[in-house]
XYZ file of N, CA and C in Angstrom:
456
model
N 90.485 32.867 124.796
C 89.239 33.079 123.675
C 89.064 34.454 124.978
N 89.848 35.569 124.911
C 88.831 36.663 124.829
C 88.365 37.208 124.101
N 86.662 38.528 124.747
C 86.062 39.168 123.676
C 86.392 40.805 123.891
N 86.973 41.330 123.145
C 87.870 42.983 123.183
C 86.254 43.160 122.309
N 86.436 44.189 123.304
C 85.107 45.290 122.895
C 85.267 46.584 123.310
N 84.999 47.291 121.925
C 85.569 48.018 121.964
C 85.541 49.646 121.303
N 84.253 50.068 121.652
C 83.082 51.832 121.310
C 84.048 52.171 120.384
N 83.607 52.865 119.485
C 84.840 54.089 118.426
C 83.084 54.537 118.252
N 83.346 55.920 117.611
C 82.125 56.759 116.542
C 82.766 56.449 115.466
N 82.051 56.924 114.899
C 82.815 57.162 113.597
C 83.053 57.672 112.839
N 83.302 59.355 113.458
C 84.828 60.174 112.522
C 85.560 59.817 113.957
N 85.935 59.796 114.596
C 87.312 58.334 115.262
C 87.924 57.725 113.851
N 86.946 56.626 114.092
C 87.633 55.400 112.769
C 87.122 55.695 111.805
N 86.947 57.191 111.211
C 86.512 57.796 109.687
C 88.730 58.708 109.434
N 89.048 59.012 111.169
C 90.129 59.404 110.413
C 91.363 59.208 111.631
N 91.530 58.401 112.532
C 92.668 57.509 112.557
C 93.009 56.004 111.893
N 91.716 55.252 111.512
C 92.278 54.048 110.989
C 92.809 54.974 110.098
N 92.715 55.512 108.615
C 93.597 55.293 107.886
C 94.700 55.723 108.342
N 95.141 56.034 109.158
C 96.873 56.994 110.012
C 97.560 55.604 110.297
N 96.234 54.807 111.695
C 97.406 53.102 111.489
C 97.651 52.922 110.143
N 96.827 52.742 109.645
C 96.536 51.259 108.908
C 98.350 52.372 107.960
N 98.213 53.015 107.606
C 99.516 53.832 106.772
C 100.523 53.500 107.461
N 100.451 53.548 109.159
C 101.823 53.502 109.906
C 101.676 52.197 109.652
N 101.088 51.362 109.418
C 101.668 49.346 109.637
C 102.457 49.067 108.062
N 101.547 49.539 107.145
C 102.286 49.723 106.050
C 103.651 50.210 106.163
N 103.774 51.279 106.277
C 105.270 52.178 106.806
C 105.542 50.565 108.039
N 105.045 49.962 108.950
C 106.444 50.331 109.618
C 106.892 47.967 108.995
N 105.163 47.275 107.724
C 105.953 46.949 107.560
C 106.659 46.634 106.107
N 106.782 48.107 105.859
C 107.776 47.654 104.375
C 109.543 46.728 104.853
N 110.100 46.460 104.032
C 111.527 45.673 104.006
C 112.270 46.524 105.109
N 112.525 48.486 105.301
C 113.503 48.787 105.703
C 113.621 49.591 106.967
N 112.282 49.076 107.418
C 111.414 49.427 108.467
C 112.064 49.267 109.504
N 112.710 47.999 109.432
C 112.617 46.838 111.025
C 114.412 47.783 111.190
N 114.812 48.760 112.093
C 116.345 48.909 112.923
C 116.486 47.820 113.521
N 117.647 47.692 112.747
C 118.552 45.725 112.591
C 119.722 46.339 113.635
N 120.447 47.354 113.780
C 121.493 49.024 114.161
C 120.444 48.638 115.761
N 119.970 48.580 115.715
C 119.174 48.811 117.338
C 119.148 47.871 118.042
N 118.608 46.514 117.594
C 118.596 45.001 118.330
C 119.140 44.341 117.615
N 120.596 44.332 117.108
C 121.057 43.753 117.220
C 122.079 43.552 117.458
N 122.217 41.901 118.247
C 123.827 41.507 119.077
C 124.939 41.842 118.697
N 126.006 42.236 119.533
C 126.952 42.528 118.071
C 127.663 41.191 117.608
N 129.008 42.244 116.525
C 128.876 41.563 114.975
C 129.546 40.244 114.942
N 130.203 40.530 116.448
C 131.696 39.077 116.466
C 131.130 37.278 115.787
N 129.440 37.050 116.263
C 128.827 35.544 115.553
C 128.223 36.587 114.685
N 128.633 36.117 113.300
C 127.761 36.397 112.418
C 126.398 35.711 112.180
N 126.981 33.818 112.224
C 125.426 33.238 113.021
C 124.475 33.506 113.578
N 124.782 34.304 114.481
C 124.312 33.984 115.828
C 123.095 35.301 115.478
N 124.098 36.393 114.902
C 123.431 37.845 114.232
C 122.329 37.212 113.328
N 122.777 37.204 112.565
C 121.542 36.938 111.300
C 120.419 35.626 112.389
N 120.673 34.573 112.843
C 119.207 33.912 113.124
C 118.482 35.031 114.844
N 118.947 35.425 114.897
C 118.310 36.673 115.665
C 117.814 37.821 115.009
N 118.337 38.730 114.300
C 117.646 39.602 112.817
C 116.671 38.222 112.455
N 116.747 38.174 112.228
C 115.657 36.695 111.162
C 114.697 36.140 112.439
N 114.183 36.107 112.867
C 113.115 35.460 114.503
C 113.201 37.354 114.938
N 114.157 38.392 115.058
C 113.022 39.454 115.140
C 112.541 40.290 114.621
N 112.846 40.139 113.080
C 111.840 40.019 111.567
C 110.753 39.691 111.608
N 111.072 38.369 111.351
C 109.655 37.107 112.322
C 108.641 37.906 112.924
N 109.133 38.266 114.414
C 108.538 38.664 114.898
C 107.794 39.933 114.635
N 108.355 40.572 114.794
C 108.130 41.832 113.827
C 106.656 41.918 113.271
N 106.875 40.837 112.397
C 106.001 41.109 110.949
C 104.435 40.241 111.483
N 105.099 39.634 113.179
C 103.325 38.848 113.179
C 102.750 39.917 113.509
N 103.542 40.785 115.064
C 102.850 41.097 116.013
C 102.467 42.266 114.808
N 102.382 42.985 113.846
C 101.866 43.938 112.738
C 100.827 42.948 112.024
N 101.049 41.993 111.863
C 99.698 40.909 110.829
C 98.560 41.045 112.188
N 99.456 41.191 113.031
C 97.898 41.335 113.911
C 97.631 42.680 114.104
N 97.710 43.242 114.275
C 97.538 44.830 114.573
C 96.683 45.026 112.618
N 96.842 44.394 112.405
C 96.203 44.789 111.145
C 94.755 43.729 110.725
N 95.360 42.712 111.346
C 93.525 41.616 111.421
C 92.110 42.239 112.281
N 92.970 42.837 113.296
C 92.110 43.519 114.633
C 91.714 44.806 114.103
N 92.860 45.500 112.778
C 91.615 46.864 112.685
C 90.549 46.279 111.028
N 91.278 46.092 111.221
C 89.830 45.003 109.823
C 88.759 43.923 110.111
N 88.459 43.971 111.327
C 88.210 42.969 111.875
C 86.846 43.737 111.930
N 85.492 42.915 110.828
C 84.194 44.162 110.790
C 83.999 44.048 112.390
N 83.647 43.836 113.329
C 83.237 44.258 114.844
C 84.034 45.043 115.561
N 85.157 45.258 114.818
C 85.639 45.905 116.024
C 85.599 47.401 116.123
N 85.362 48.129 116.858
C 83.968 48.864 116.727
C 82.796 49.343 117.430
N 81.363 47.843 116.791
C 80.921 48.105 116.617
C 79.817 47.469 118.425
N 78.633 47.540 118.242
C 78.454 46.694 119.247
C 78.899 45.183 120.014
N 79.252 44.764 119.124
C 79.543 43.217 119.065
C 81.113 42.873 119.383
N 81.764 42.082 120.317
C 82.893 41.877 120.661
C 83.648 41.631 119.001
N 85.572 41.436 119.041
C 86.256 41.139 118.414
C 86.729 39.028 119.369
N 86.716 38.646 119.020
C 87.030 37.510 119.990
C 88.765 37.272 119.538
N 89.606 37.125 120.283
C 91.137 36.940 120.103
C 91.936 36.346 121.193
N 92.619 35.527 120.418
C 92.938 33.567 121.142
C 93.734 35.168 121.547
N 94.786 34.360 123.064
C 95.510 35.355 124.464
C 97.232 35.533 122.777
N 96.876 34.548 122.610
C 98.514 34.916 121.940
C 98.361 35.885 120.871
N 97.508 36.540 120.222
C 97.187 36.954 119.269
C 97.331 38.329 119.777
N 96.691 38.547 120.572
C 96.480 39.533 121.514
C 97.620 40.178 122.365
N 98.377 39.431 122.263
C 99.988 40.197 123.125
C 100.477 40.463 122.071
N 100.562 40.024 120.491
C 100.332 40.145 119.349
C 100.515 41.064 119.401
N 99.308 41.970 119.544
C 98.006 42.574 118.993
C 98.840 44.195 119.707
N 98.846 43.317 120.767
C 99.625 44.954 122.044
C 101.285 45.178 121.970
N 101.922 43.666 121.487
C 103.632 44.393 120.682
C 103.231 45.298 119.249
N 102.444 44.827 118.844
C 102.151 45.774 117.258
C 102.049 46.740 117.845
N 100.446 46.916 118.685
C 100.816 48.681 118.450
C 101.443 49.637 118.757
N 102.120 49.085 119.276
C 103.286 50.098 120.855
C 103.994 50.025 119.744
N 104.432 49.421 118.982
C 105.108 49.870 117.417
C 104.763 50.931 116.938
N 102.792 50.495 116.691
C 102.726 51.472 115.736
C 102.488 53.224 116.690
N 102.390 53.178 118.175
C 102.251 53.963 118.500
C 103.569 54.805 118.857
N 104.495 54.280 118.801
C 105.945 55.141 118.612
C 106.316 55.582 117.290
N 105.464 55.027 116.530
C 105.695 55.496 115.191
C 105.525 56.816 114.955
N 103.430 57.346 115.390
C 103.296 58.058 115.486
C 103.409 59.226 116.058
N 103.632 58.728 117.449
C 104.113 59.275 117.678
C 105.263 60.510 117.605
N 106.409 59.413 116.537
C 107.593 60.555 116.244
C 107.723 61.585 114.876
N 106.171 60.799 114.902
C 106.465 61.456 113.185
C 105.170 62.904 112.891
N 104.032 62.049 113.797
C 102.639 63.199 113.610
C 103.573 64.063 115.309
N 103.437 63.810 116.168
C 103.121 64.145 118.095
C 104.524 64.432 118.700
N 105.926 64.712 117.936
C 106.911 64.869 118.770
C 106.965 66.890 119.191
N 105.904 67.310 118.185
C 106.215 68.161 119.802
C 105.728 68.077 120.893
N 105.091 67.242 121.673
C 104.328 67.089 122.323
C 105.078 66.505 123.704
N 105.172 66.901 124.837
C 105.934 66.326 125.125
C 105.374 64.584 126.105
N 105.478 63.743 126.392
C 105.479 62.562 126.829
C 103.921 62.411 127.908
N 104.283 62.956 128.673
C 103.642 63.927 130.137
C 101.888 64.355 128.984
N 102.661 65.470 128.513
C 101.122 66.146 127.864
C 101.159 65.517 127.123
N 101.338 64.337 125.930
C 100.130 63.999 125.855
C 99.531 62.557 126.115
N 100.531 62.440 127.212
C 100.225 61.420 127.509
C 98.789 61.071 128.080
N 98.620 62.321 129.496
C 97.353 63.558 129.865
C 96.741 63.911 128.822
N 96.479 63.650 127.838
C 95.972 65.194 126.567
C 96.020 65.579 127.537
N 96.948 66.360 127.903
C 96.600 68.294 127.768
C 96.904 69.101 127.693
N 96.126 69.480 126.611
C 96.775 70.167 125.637
C 95.572 70.339 125.079
N 95.186 71.623 124.156
C 95.001 71.629 123.044
C 94.551 71.918 121.948
N 93.006 70.235 121.756
C 92.847 69.480 121.118
C 93.096 71.154 119.255
N 92.192 71.804 119.416
C 91.719 72.053 117.975
C 92.345 73.162 118.509
N 93.630 73.819 119.058
C 95.243 74.348 119.009
C 96.009 73.213 117.454
N 95.989 71.712 117.414
C 97.099 71.663 116.492
C 96.447 71.046 115.395
N 97.559 71.134 114.291
C 97.829 71.402 113.296
C 96.301 69.931 112.814
N 96.291 70.164 111.460
C 94.895 68.856 110.977
C 96.398 67.340 111.433
N 97.033 67.514 111.319
C 98.252 66.182 111.032
C 98.179 65.440 112.121
N 98.387 66.131 113.160
C 98.557 66.031 114.770
C 97.182 65.435 115.141
N 96.015 66.482 114.982
C 95.422 65.641 115.641
C 94.600 64.093 114.928
N 94.792 64.248 113.992
C 94.693 62.878 113.121
C 95.300 62.138 113.808
N 97.691 62.347 114.237
C 97.790 61.407 114.524
C 97.268 61.512 116.568
N 97.047 62.197 116.998
C 96.220 62.140 118.605
C 95.115 61.674 118.189
N 94.631 61.740 117.586
C 93.483 60.328 117.428
C 93.490 59.065 117.618
N 94.669 59.004 116.266
C 95.270 56.841 115.757
C 95.692 56.578 117.463
N 96.836 57.602 118.088
C 97.665 57.249 118.914
C 96.429 57.151 119.662
N 95.559 57.417 120.439
C 94.635 57.777 121.682
C 93.971 56.256 120.893
N 93.310 55.621 120.099
C 93.061 54.603 120.104
C 93.742 54.008 119.988
N 95.201 53.845 119.133
C 95.925 52.368 119.207
C 95.344 52.136 121.033
N 96.124 53.191 121.431
C 96.733 53.476 123.383
C 95.330 52.599 124.290
N 94.375 53.312 123.632
C 92.435 52.937 124.529
C 92.346 51.322 123.987
N 92.673 50.773 123.322
C 93.117 49.350 122.729
C 94.000 48.223 123.096
N 95.605 49.066 123.309
C 96.516 48.527 123.955
C 95.525 48.251 125.894
N 95.136 49.298 126.425
C 94.966 49.021 127.901
C 93.523 48.762 127.982
N 92.582 48.226 126.817
C 91.534 47.219 127.188
C 92.005 45.718 127.138
N 92.736 45.185 125.812
C 93.280 44.371 125.663
C 94.163 43.825 126.980
N 95.117 44.454 127.597
C 95.513 44.246 128.934
C 94.456 44.396 130.243
N 93.448 45.233 130.641
C 92.886 44.834 130.933
C 92.042 43.001 131.365
N 92.130 42.927 129.713
C 90.640 41.419 130.034
C 92.727 40.150 129.866
N 93.395 40.173 129.302
C 94.605 39.574 129.531
C 94.652 39.059 131.144
N 94.464 40.613 131.995
C 94.494 40.523 132.865
C 96.480 39.769 133.593
N 95.839 39.430 134.872
C 97.304 38.744 135.923
C 98.718 37.743 135.384
């Protein structure tokens, strides 16, 4: 069991959390999983369907782990969030999907190096980009914290 401590200001929570929840809903939608990208060649239909079904289940499980983490009463407070290692790893994968979606939807105009290094004028961003960046940064810092707790 690991204990995730992540202190979040009320402002960041109020701005970032709704977008994270919105992205989770989008990613959980029926057609949100990119089957063409992850499907094996179509020459074995049984393998293909089994493969895709397993990926859909894993995707849903990872997103559910993020949802549980975001809705935990202790997230962002002085009290740590207890996580089993498997749950933490699922949340890592789910947060990656969330970050990629936020990146594509709200932050596509920023270069990767600029975004990752926060080398831009936050105040010059449009409000939707500011919200996107705060949600992206919260997801990233959550991932970094989980990785440090899981260790090598």
